[in-house]
Amino acid sequence: MSLVLTTASVPDRDKVAFWNDAVSRTLVPMTVAPRGAGPFAGRIATDRLGCLQVSTMEADAERVSRTPELIARSPEALVTVGVQVSGTATFVQDGRRAEGDLVVYDTTRPYSFDYPQRFATHVFQLPRHALGVPDSDIRQVTGNAIGTGDGLGAMLRPFLAGLASSSAASPSGGYPPAVANRLAGNVVDLFATLITERAHPGGTDTDARSHLVVRVRDHINRNLGDPDLSPERIARSHRISVRYLHRLFEGEGTTVGALIRQRRLEECGRELARRGRTAPTVSAVAQRWGFVNPAHFSRAFRAAYGVSPREWRSLRTSQDAPAHPAVVAPEPGSGPERAADVHGADRQGG
């Protein structure tokens, strides 16, 4: 059900305070200063569409500011896309000024809007991590007007305006949950595409993606012994979504989960092959490299190398053993769905 807040029935002396509270509670905390001297009028209607919050705001001339003090009190990381319906707006963030029909901004950094006359705007808010794009790309786009004369902006503006209008007009408060979630996912993908298009207008994001893959691989290598190493934790450490993480590895010939498992098995194979008077037990080696369940480790090792860990140790420590472990093949059934739960499989024995 849509939430509608309006100054219509509020006494004139209380309208500004009411509006400040209504906007701050609906969107994010901010200060609103009317630009006119007469009684202030404003209306904001809000609905949910999966992970998206969709709001339509109509109000008299005003200036809106989100200050560092307000950010410190409400640091939730949201990315917002504003679509101007009527009137004009001047938006400022990161020292950049934008005047246009479509803007992107980040609620974790100060910004302001100046509306010199009565206006209407649609506001789409979503968690920043849901976008699955690097923070550096978002920073490049915020504070810049998105041209709606060509490219993705030309398609996106009428689509978003229609989506906000249809959601607000629905007497049941929007779409069925399954439809809303799927539609929200498509909108998020469009936002991510828009940000990438604007951040890399020449299609030069390949180097950035390659650099991020290198960083992820290095992170995996440095944290193999952590039994909780997983795609979710890796994505969180790099401030990207799990979906974007998996997308990064689509051209790598492996999945994130399969890479974690492969690297762990390689290190276990190397350690088990070392000659020494006091060799660690197989279970100790497995635990050192992130395998919690010994039975699962044995099955994974045999699937990769064709022999048990103990047989591998015997073969590798013989005089004529080859110097390096064989290339690790993925376990049967490995793929995105298994890769996403590799650490769970380690705990549960597969």
mmCIF file of N, CA and C in Angstrom, residues 209-324:
data_model
loop_
_atom_site.group_PDB
_atom_site.id
_atom_site.type_symbol
_atom_site.label_atom_id
_atom_site.label_comp_id
_atom_site.label_asym_id
_atom_site.label_seq_id
_atom_site.Cartn_x
_atom_site.Cartn_y
_atom_site.Cartn_z
ATOM 1 N N ARG A 209 37.762 -3.650 -14.949
ATOM 2 C CA ARG A 209 37.265 -4.975 -14.591
ATOM 3 C C ARG A 209 38.421 -5.948 -14.396
ATOM 4 N N SER A 210 39.417 -5.882 -15.301
ATOM 5 C CA SER A 210 40.564 -6.775 -15.181
ATOM 6 C C SER A 210 41.323 -6.512 -13.888
ATOM 7 N N HIS A 211 41.470 -5.244 -13.534
ATOM 8 C CA HIS A 211 42.162 -4.900 -12.291
ATOM 9 C C HIS A 211 41.398 -5.438 -11.091
ATOM 10 N N LEU A 212 40.073 -5.360 -11.147
ATOM 11 C CA LEU A 212 39.267 -5.854 -10.034
ATOM 12 C C LEU A 212 39.366 -7.373 -9.922
ATOM 13 N N VAL A 213 39.417 -8.074 -11.052
ATOM 14 C CA VAL A 213 39.588 -9.528 -11.021
ATOM 15 C C VAL A 213 40.917 -9.890 -10.362
ATOM 16 N N VAL A 214 41.967 -9.147 -10.697
ATOM 17 C CA VAL A 214 43.278 -9.400 -10.085
ATOM 18 C C VAL A 214 43.202 -9.198 -8.576
ATOM 19 N N ARG A 215 42.510 -8.136 -8.149
ATOM 20 C CA ARG A 215 42.370 -7.875 -6.710
ATOM 21 C C ARG A 215 41.599 -8.986 -6.018
ATOM 22 N N VAL A 216 40.546 -9.478 -6.667
ATOM 23 C CA VAL A 216 39.747 -10.557 -6.073
ATOM 24 C C VAL A 216 40.584 -11.828 -5.957
ATOM 25 N N ARG A 217 41.322 -12.163 -7.004
ATOM 26 C CA ARG A 217 42.178 -13.352 -6.951
ATOM 27 C C ARG A 217 43.215 -13.226 -5.835
ATOM 28 N N ASP A 218 43.800 -12.035 -5.687
ATOM 29 C CA ASP A 218 44.774 -11.828 -4.616
ATOM 30 C C ASP A 218 44.111 -11.969 -3.254
ATOM 31 N N HIS A 219 42.894 -11.455 -3.117
ATOM 32 C CA HIS A 219 42.155 -11.574 -1.855
ATOM 33 C C HIS A 219 41.895 -13.047 -1.523
ATOM 34 N N ILE A 220 41.522 -13.816 -2.528
ATOM 35 C CA ILE A 220 41.279 -15.244 -2.317
ATOM 36 C C ILE A 220 42.562 -15.933 -1.869
ATOM 37 N N ASN A 221 43.668 -15.644 -2.535
ATOM 38 C CA ASN A 221 44.937 -16.287 -2.179
ATOM 39 C C ASN A 221 45.381 -15.946 -0.764
ATOM 40 N N ARG A 222 45.081 -14.725 -0.320
ATOM 41 C CA ARG A 222 45.499 -14.300 1.021
ATOM 42 C C ARG A 222 44.579 -14.807 2.123
ATOM 43 N N ASN A 223 43.407 -15.317 1.746
ATOM 44 C CA ASN A 223 42.435 -15.718 2.760
ATOM 45 C C ASN A 223 41.962 -17.162 2.607
ATOM 46 N N LEU A 224 42.764 -17.990 1.961
ATOM 47 C CA LEU A 224 42.358 -19.379 1.742
ATOM 48 C C LEU A 224 42.118 -20.125 3.042
ATOM 49 N N GLY A 225 42.862 -19.786 4.090
ATOM 50 C CA GLY A 225 42.711 -20.496 5.351
ATOM 51 C C GLY A 225 41.474 -20.123 6.131
ATOM 52 N N ASP A 226 40.743 -19.099 5.692
ATOM 53 C CA ASP A 226 39.515 -18.678 6.375
ATOM 54 C C ASP A 226 38.371 -19.574 5.922
ATOM 55 N N PRO A 227 37.813 -20.391 6.810
ATOM 56 C CA PRO A 227 36.734 -21.300 6.387
ATOM 57 C C PRO A 227 35.475 -20.562 5.946
ATOM 58 N N ASP A 228 35.354 -19.289 6.320
ATOM 59 C CA ASP A 228 34.172 -18.513 5.938
ATOM 60 C C ASP A 228 34.371 -17.728 4.653
ATOM 61 N N LEU A 229 35.494 -17.919 3.979
ATOM 62 C CA LEU A 229 35.715 -17.257 2.692
ATOM 63 C C LEU A 229 34.630 -17.716 1.719
ATOM 64 N N SER A 230 33.937 -16.768 1.141
ATOM 65 C CA SER A 230 32.811 -17.097 0.264
ATOM 66 C C SER A 230 32.590 -15.956 -0.713
ATOM 67 N N PRO A 231 31.833 -16.184 -1.792
ATOM 68 C CA PRO A 231 31.518 -15.087 -2.710
ATOM 69 C C PRO A 231 30.863 -13.904 -2.006
ATOM 70 N N GLU A 232 30.001 -14.194 -1.029
ATOM 71 C CA GLU A 232 29.327 -13.102 -0.326
ATOM 72 C C GLU A 232 30.320 -12.222 0.425
ATOM 73 N N ARG A 233 31.253 -12.845 1.133
ATOM 74 C CA ARG A 233 32.227 -12.074 1.905
ATOM 75 C C ARG A 233 33.226 -11.368 0.990
ATOM 76 N N ILE A 234 33.597 -11.993 -0.107
ATOM 77 C CA ILE A 234 34.504 -11.351 -1.063
ATOM 78 C C ILE A 234 33.840 -10.119 -1.662
ATOM 79 N N ALA A 235 32.585 -10.252 -2.055
ATOM 80 C CA ALA A 235 31.864 -9.110 -2.633
ATOM 81 C C ALA A 235 31.751 -7.975 -1.624
ATOM 82 N N ARG A 236 31.457 -8.322 -0.376
ATOM 83 C CA ARG A 236 31.338 -7.294 0.660
ATOM 84 C C ARG A 236 32.666 -6.587 0.889
ATOM 85 N N SER A 237 33.756 -7.329 0.855
ATOM 86 C CA SER A 237 35.082 -6.727 1.071
ATOM 87 C C SER A 237 35.446 -5.750 -0.043
ATOM 88 N N HIS A 238 34.932 -6.006 -1.249
ATOM 89 C CA HIS A 238 35.269 -5.142 -2.385
ATOM 90 C C HIS A 238 34.139 -4.175 -2.724
ATOM 91 N N ARG A 239 33.107 -4.151 -1.876
ATOM 92 C CA ARG A 239 31.993 -3.215 -2.010
ATOM 93 C C ARG A 239 31.321 -3.328 -3.373
ATOM 94 N N ILE A 240 31.096 -4.573 -3.775
ATOM 95 C CA ILE A 240 30.337 -4.862 -4.984
ATOM 96 C C ILE A 240 29.293 -5.912 -4.640
ATOM 97 N N SER A 241 28.346 -6.129 -5.529
ATOM 98 C CA SER A 241 27.328 -7.141 -5.269
ATOM 99 C C SER A 241 27.842 -8.522 -5.656
ATOM 100 N N VAL A 242 27.221 -9.548 -5.108
ATOM 101 C CA VAL A 242 27.585 -10.923 -5.467
ATOM 102 C C VAL A 242 27.324 -11.162 -6.950
ATOM 103 N N ARG A 243 26.240 -10.590 -7.436
ATOM 104 C CA ARG A 243 25.908 -10.756 -8.853
ATOM 105 C C ARG A 243 27.005 -10.172 -9.735
ATOM 106 N N TYR A 244 27.511 -8.997 -9.378
ATOM 107 C CA TYR A 244 28.576 -8.386 -10.177
ATOM 108 C C TYR A 244 29.867 -9.191 -10.055
ATOM 109 N N LEU A 245 30.132 -9.732 -8.863
ATOM 110 C CA LEU A 245 31.317 -10.574 -8.674
ATOM 111 C C LEU A 245 31.278 -11.769 -9.620
ATOM 112 N N HIS A 246 30.139 -12.447 -9.684
ATOM 113 C CA HIS A 246 30.031 -13.594 -10.591
ATOM 114 C C HIS A 246 30.148 -13.144 -12.055
ATOM 115 N N ARG A 247 29.625 -11.955 -12.349
ATOM 116 C CA ARG A 247 29.715 -11.443 -13.713
ATOM 117 C C ARG A 247 31.176 -11.202 -14.109
ATOM 118 N N LEU A 248 31.981 -10.726 -13.151
ATOM 119 C CA LEU A 248 33.398 -10.487 -13.419
ATOM 120 C C LEU A 248 34.118 -11.756 -13.880
ATOM 121 N N PHE A 249 33.685 -12.903 -13.328
ATOM 122 C CA PHE A 249 34.389 -14.156 -13.600
ATOM 123 C C PHE A 249 33.787 -14.942 -14.767
ATOM 124 N N GLU A 250 32.806 -14.356 -15.443
ATOM 125 C CA GLU A 250 32.195 -15.075 -16.566
ATOM 126 C C GLU A 250 33.209 -15.362 -17.667
ATOM 127 N N GLY A 251 34.209 -14.486 -17.828
ATOM 128 C CA GLY A 251 35.209 -14.701 -18.859
ATOM 129 C C GLY A 251 36.494 -15.319 -18.349
ATOM 130 N N GLU A 252 36.484 -15.807 -17.110
ATOM 131 C CA GLU A 252 37.693 -16.348 -16.499
ATOM 132 C C GLU A 252 37.797 -17.866 -16.613
ATOM 133 N N GLY A 253 36.778 -18.508 -17.157
ATOM 134 C CA GLY A 253 36.816 -19.960 -17.297
ATOM 135 C C GLY A 253 36.573 -20.704 -16.005
ATOM 136 N N THR A 254 36.093 -20.013 -14.983
ATOM 137 C CA THR A 254 35.804 -20.650 -13.697
ATOM 138 C C THR A 254 34.789 -19.791 -12.960
ATOM 139 N N THR A 255 34.327 -20.276 -11.836
ATOM 140 C CA THR A 255 33.465 -19.485 -10.963
ATOM 141 C C THR A 255 34.248 -19.133 -9.708
ATOM 142 N N VAL A 256 33.719 -18.200 -8.936
ATOM 143 C CA VAL A 256 34.409 -17.783 -7.718
ATOM 144 C C VAL A 256 34.525 -18.952 -6.746
ATOM 145 N N GLY A 257 33.432 -19.680 -6.563
ATOM 146 C CA GLY A 257 33.456 -20.813 -5.644
ATOM 147 C C GLY A 257 34.412 -21.903 -6.097
ATOM 148 N N ALA A 258 34.416 -22.174 -7.408
ATOM 149 C CA ALA A 258 35.327 -23.200 -7.933
ATOM 150 C C ALA A 258 36.784 -22.769 -7.782
ATOM 151 N N LEU A 259 37.048 -21.472 -7.937
ATOM 152 C CA LEU A 259 38.415 -20.973 -7.776
ATOM 153 C C LEU A 259 38.881 -21.113 -6.332
ATOM 154 N N ILE A 260 38.009 -20.800 -5.376
ATOM 155 C CA ILE A 260 38.365 -20.971 -3.962
ATOM 156 C C ILE A 260 38.711 -22.426 -3.679
ATOM 157 N N ARG A 261 37.857 -23.324 -4.146
ATOM 158 C CA ARG A 261 38.080 -24.754 -3.916
ATOM 159 C C ARG A 261 39.375 -25.218 -4.595
ATOM 160 N N GLN A 262 39.607 -24.769 -5.827
ATOM 161 C CA GLN A 262 40.800 -25.170 -6.566
ATOM 162 C C GLN A 262 42.068 -24.722 -5.848
ATOM 163 N N ARG A 263 42.089 -23.451 -5.433
ATOM 164 C CA ARG A 263 43.287 -22.945 -4.780
ATOM 165 C C ARG A 263 43.542 -23.639 -3.447
ATOM 166 N N ARG A 264 42.487 -23.937 -2.701
ATOM 167 C CA ARG A 264 42.657 -24.672 -1.438
ATOM 168 C C ARG A 264 43.241 -26.060 -1.693
ATOM 169 N N LEU A 265 42.704 -26.737 -2.681
ATOM 170 C CA LEU A 265 43.197 -28.081 -2.983
ATOM 171 C C LEU A 265 44.643 -28.048 -3.462
ATOM 172 N N GLU A 266 44.995 -27.026 -4.245
ATOM 173 C CA GLU A 266 46.375 -26.915 -4.704
ATOM 174 C C GLU A 266 47.337 -26.753 -3.527
ATOM 175 N N GLU A 267 46.962 -25.899 -2.576
ATOM 176 C CA GLU A 267 47.837 -25.680 -1.423
ATOM 177 C C GLU A 267 47.909 -26.934 -0.546
ATOM 178 N N CYS A 268 46.777 -27.615 -0.400
ATOM 179 C CA CYS A 268 46.795 -28.878 0.348
ATOM 180 C C CYS A 268 47.698 -29.894 -0.353
ATOM 181 N N GLY A 269 47.594 -29.984 -1.683
ATOM 182 C CA GLY A 269 48.418 -30.924 -2.432
ATOM 183 C C GLY A 269 49.893 -30.631 -2.272
ATOM 184 N N ARG A 270 50.262 -29.352 -2.314
ATOM 185 C CA ARG A 270 51.661 -28.976 -2.159
ATOM 186 C C ARG A 270 52.181 -29.343 -0.765
ATOM 187 N N GLU A 271 51.353 -29.056 0.256
ATOM 188 C CA GLU A 271 51.816 -29.316 1.619
ATOM 189 C C GLU A 271 51.914 -30.812 1.898
ATOM 190 N N LEU A 272 50.964 -31.571 1.381
ATOM 191 C CA LEU A 272 51.001 -33.023 1.597
ATOM 192 C C LEU A 272 52.191 -33.661 0.881
ATOM 193 N N ALA A 273 52.697 -33.000 -0.154
ATOM 194 C CA ALA A 273 53.810 -33.572 -0.915
ATOM 195 C C ALA A 273 55.174 -33.248 -0.324
ATOM 196 N N ARG A 274 55.213 -32.393 0.674
ATOM 197 C CA ARG A 274 56.519 -32.021 1.234
ATOM 198 C C ARG A 274 57.123 -33.183 2.023
ATOM 199 N N ARG A 275 58.407 -33.381 1.823
ATOM 200 C CA ARG A 275 59.116 -34.399 2.585
ATOM 201 C C ARG A 275 59.556 -33.799 3.916
ATOM 202 N N GLY A 276 59.491 -34.580 4.942
ATOM 203 C CA GLY A 276 59.925 -34.105 6.248
ATOM 204 C C GLY A 276 59.830 -35.196 7.283
ATOM 205 N N ARG A 277 60.588 -35.037 8.334
ATOM 206 C CA ARG A 277 60.586 -36.063 9.383
ATOM 207 C C ARG A 277 59.282 -36.041 10.169
ATOM 208 N N THR A 278 58.695 -34.838 10.335
ATOM 209 C CA THR A 278 57.414 -34.741 11.046
ATOM 210 C C THR A 278 56.403 -34.085 10.122
ATOM 211 N N ALA A 279 55.623 -34.884 9.463
ATOM 212 C CA ALA A 279 54.619 -34.366 8.533
ATOM 213 C C ALA A 279 53.292 -34.162 9.260
ATOM 214 N N PRO A 280 52.563 -33.070 8.986
ATOM 215 C CA PRO A 280 51.259 -32.856 9.616
ATOM 216 C C PRO A 280 50.249 -33.878 9.121
ATOM 217 N N THR A 281 49.234 -34.103 9.910
ATOM 218 C CA THR A 281 48.187 -35.047 9.513
ATOM 219 C C THR A 281 47.392 -34.463 8.351
ATOM 220 N N VAL A 282 46.688 -35.337 7.652
ATOM 221 C CA VAL A 282 45.868 -34.891 6.531
ATOM 222 C C VAL A 282 44.799 -33.916 7.011
ATOM 223 N N SER A 283 44.159 -34.210 8.134
ATOM 224 C CA SER A 283 43.100 -33.330 8.637
ATOM 225 C C SER A 283 43.662 -31.970 9.035
ATOM 226 N N ALA A 284 44.885 -31.932 9.574
ATOM 227 C CA ALA A 284 45.499 -30.658 9.950
ATOM 228 C C ALA A 284 45.769 -29.803 8.715
ATOM 229 N N VAL A 285 46.243 -30.438 7.666
ATOM 230 C CA VAL A 285 46.486 -29.720 6.413
ATOM 231 C C VAL A 285 45.176 -29.174 5.860
ATOM 232 N N ALA A 286 44.155 -30.011 5.867
ATOM 233 C CA ALA A 286 42.856 -29.592 5.341
ATOM 234 C C ALA A 286 42.325 -28.383 6.102
ATOM 235 N N GLN A 287 42.410 -28.433 7.428
ATOM 236 C CA GLN A 287 41.907 -27.321 8.230
ATOM 237 C C GLN A 287 42.718 -26.050 8.008
ATOM 238 N N ARG A 288 44.036 -26.207 7.838
ATOM 239 C CA ARG A 288 44.878 -25.036 7.635
ATOM 240 C C ARG A 288 44.474 -24.263 6.379
ATOM 241 N N TRP A 289 43.941 -24.988 5.388
ATOM 242 C CA TRP A 289 43.574 -24.337 4.133
ATOM 243 C C TRP A 289 42.065 -24.191 3.958
ATOM 244 N N GLY A 290 41.326 -24.173 5.062
ATOM 245 C CA GLY A 290 39.930 -23.760 5.006
ATOM 246 C C GLY A 290 38.891 -24.844 4.909
ATOM 247 N N PHE A 291 39.299 -26.130 4.887
ATOM 248 C CA PHE A 291 38.322 -27.220 4.838
ATOM 249 C C PHE A 291 37.945 -27.604 6.269
ATOM 250 N N VAL A 292 36.704 -27.397 6.628
ATOM 251 C CA VAL A 292 36.256 -27.684 7.988
ATOM 252 C C VAL A 292 35.907 -29.160 8.153
ATOM 253 N N ASN A 293 35.331 -29.749 7.126
ATOM 254 C CA ASN A 293 34.842 -31.119 7.201
ATOM 255 C C ASN A 293 35.829 -32.072 6.527
ATOM 256 N N PRO A 294 36.510 -32.955 7.267
ATOM 257 C CA PRO A 294 37.514 -33.864 6.670
ATOM 258 C C PRO A 294 36.942 -34.763 5.593
ATOM 259 N N ALA A 295 35.716 -35.241 5.794
ATOM 260 C CA ALA A 295 35.110 -36.128 4.797
ATOM 261 C C ALA A 295 34.884 -35.394 3.477
ATOM 262 N N HIS A 296 34.415 -34.160 3.585
ATOM 263 C CA HIS A 296 34.204 -33.376 2.365
ATOM 264 C C HIS A 296 35.535 -33.102 1.673
ATOM 265 N N PHE A 297 36.573 -32.804 2.457
ATOM 266 C CA PHE A 297 37.893 -32.570 1.873
ATOM 267 C C PHE A 297 38.386 -33.802 1.108
ATOM 268 N N SER A 298 38.232 -34.961 1.703
ATOM 269 C CA SER A 298 38.688 -36.188 1.038
ATOM 270 C C SER A 298 37.957 -36.413 -0.276
ATOM 271 N N ARG A 299 36.632 -36.193 -0.267
ATOM 272 C CA ARG A 299 35.870 -36.372 -1.505
ATOM 273 C C ARG A 299 36.302 -35.362 -2.574
ATOM 274 N N ALA A 300 36.485 -34.102 -2.155
ATOM 275 C CA ALA A 300 36.887 -33.058 -3.105
ATOM 276 C C ALA A 300 38.274 -33.346 -3.665
ATOM 277 N N PHE A 301 39.178 -33.809 -2.802
ATOM 278 C CA PHE A 301 40.543 -34.097 -3.244
ATOM 279 C C PHE A 301 40.561 -35.255 -4.240
ATOM 280 N N ARG A 302 39.822 -36.306 -3.935
ATOM 281 C CA ARG A 302 39.782 -37.455 -4.842
ATOM 282 C C ARG A 302 39.148 -37.071 -6.175
ATOM 283 N N ALA A 303 38.097 -36.232 -6.132
ATOM 284 C CA ALA A 303 37.458 -35.800 -7.377
ATOM 285 C C ALA A 303 38.417 -34.992 -8.238
ATOM 286 N N ALA A 304 39.304 -34.232 -7.598
ATOM 287 C CA ALA A 304 40.235 -33.383 -8.341
ATOM 288 C C ALA A 304 41.456 -34.137 -8.841
ATOM 289 N N TYR A 305 42.019 -35.045 -7.992
ATOM 290 C CA TYR A 305 43.296 -35.675 -8.302
ATOM 291 C C TYR A 305 43.190 -37.159 -8.626
ATOM 292 N N GLY A 306 42.036 -37.751 -8.373
ATOM 293 C CA GLY A 306 41.870 -39.160 -8.690
ATOM 294 C C GLY A 306 42.383 -40.105 -7.627
ATOM 295 N N VAL A 307 42.946 -39.590 -6.551
ATOM 296 C CA VAL A 307 43.439 -40.419 -5.449
ATOM 297 C C VAL A 307 43.063 -39.733 -4.145
ATOM 298 N N SER A 308 43.132 -40.496 -3.045
ATOM 299 C CA SER A 308 42.848 -39.909 -1.737
ATOM 300 C C SER A 308 44.030 -39.045 -1.289
ATOM 301 N N PRO A 309 43.830 -38.162 -0.308
ATOM 302 C CA PRO A 309 44.959 -37.356 0.196
ATOM 303 C C PRO A 309 46.117 -38.223 0.696
ATOM 304 N N ARG A 310 45.837 -39.334 1.375
ATOM 305 C CA ARG A 310 46.913 -40.203 1.873
ATOM 306 C C ARG A 310 47.659 -40.876 0.733
ATOM 307 N N GLU A 311 46.912 -41.321 -0.285
ATOM 308 C CA GLU A 311 47.561 -41.925 -1.447
ATOM 309 C C GLU A 311 48.419 -40.884 -2.175
ATOM 310 N N TRP A 312 47.904 -39.660 -2.245
ATOM 311 C CA TRP A 312 48.681 -38.576 -2.866
ATOM 312 C C TRP A 312 49.989 -38.355 -2.120
ATOM 313 N N ARG A 313 49.917 -38.329 -0.794
ATOM 314 C CA ARG A 313 51.125 -38.120 0.007
ATOM 315 C C ARG A 313 52.147 -39.235 -0.258
ATOM 316 N N SER A 314 51.667 -40.455 -0.300
ATOM 317 C CA SER A 314 52.587 -41.572 -0.532
ATOM 318 C C SER A 314 53.236 -41.476 -1.907
ATOM 319 N N LEU A 315 52.427 -41.156 -2.917
ATOM 320 C CA LEU A 315 52.948 -41.057 -4.272
ATOM 321 C C LEU A 315 53.898 -39.881 -4.429
ATOM 322 N N ARG A 316 53.561 -38.774 -3.829
ATOM 323 C CA ARG A 316 54.326 -37.549 -4.025
ATOM 324 C C ARG A 316 55.644 -37.541 -3.257
ATOM 325 N N THR A 317 55.699 -38.260 -2.166
ATOM 326 C CA THR A 317 56.938 -38.276 -1.390
ATOM 327 C C THR A 317 57.892 -39.381 -1.825
ATOM 328 N N SER A 318 57.482 -40.165 -2.834
ATOM 329 C CA SER A 318 58.403 -41.171 -3.373
ATOM 330 C C SER A 318 59.485 -40.474 -4.191
ATOM 331 N N GLN A 319 60.540 -41.165 -4.447
ATOM 332 C CA GLN A 319 61.724 -40.558 -5.070
ATOM 333 C C GLN A 319 61.433 -40.021 -6.470
ATOM 334 N N ASP A 320 60.570 -40.691 -7.237
ATOM 335 C CA ASP A 320 60.374 -40.334 -8.638
ATOM 336 C C ASP A 320 59.125 -39.485 -8.867
ATOM 337 N N ALA A 321 58.555 -38.919 -7.815
ATOM 338 C CA ALA A 321 57.317 -38.153 -7.971
ATOM 339 C C ALA A 321 57.573 -36.877 -8.756
ATOM 340 N N PRO A 322 56.617 -36.425 -9.587
ATOM 341 C CA PRO A 322 56.766 -35.157 -10.294
ATOM 342 C C PRO A 322 56.815 -33.994 -9.320
ATOM 343 N N ALA A 323 57.288 -32.863 -9.781
ATOM 344 C CA ALA A 323 57.590 -31.752 -8.877
ATOM 345 C C ALA A 323 56.379 -30.926 -8.497
ATOM 346 N N HIS A 324 55.343 -30.861 -9.327
ATOM 347 C CA HIS A 324 54.227 -29.948 -9.048
ATOM 348 C C HIS A 324 52.900 -30.690 -9.162
#
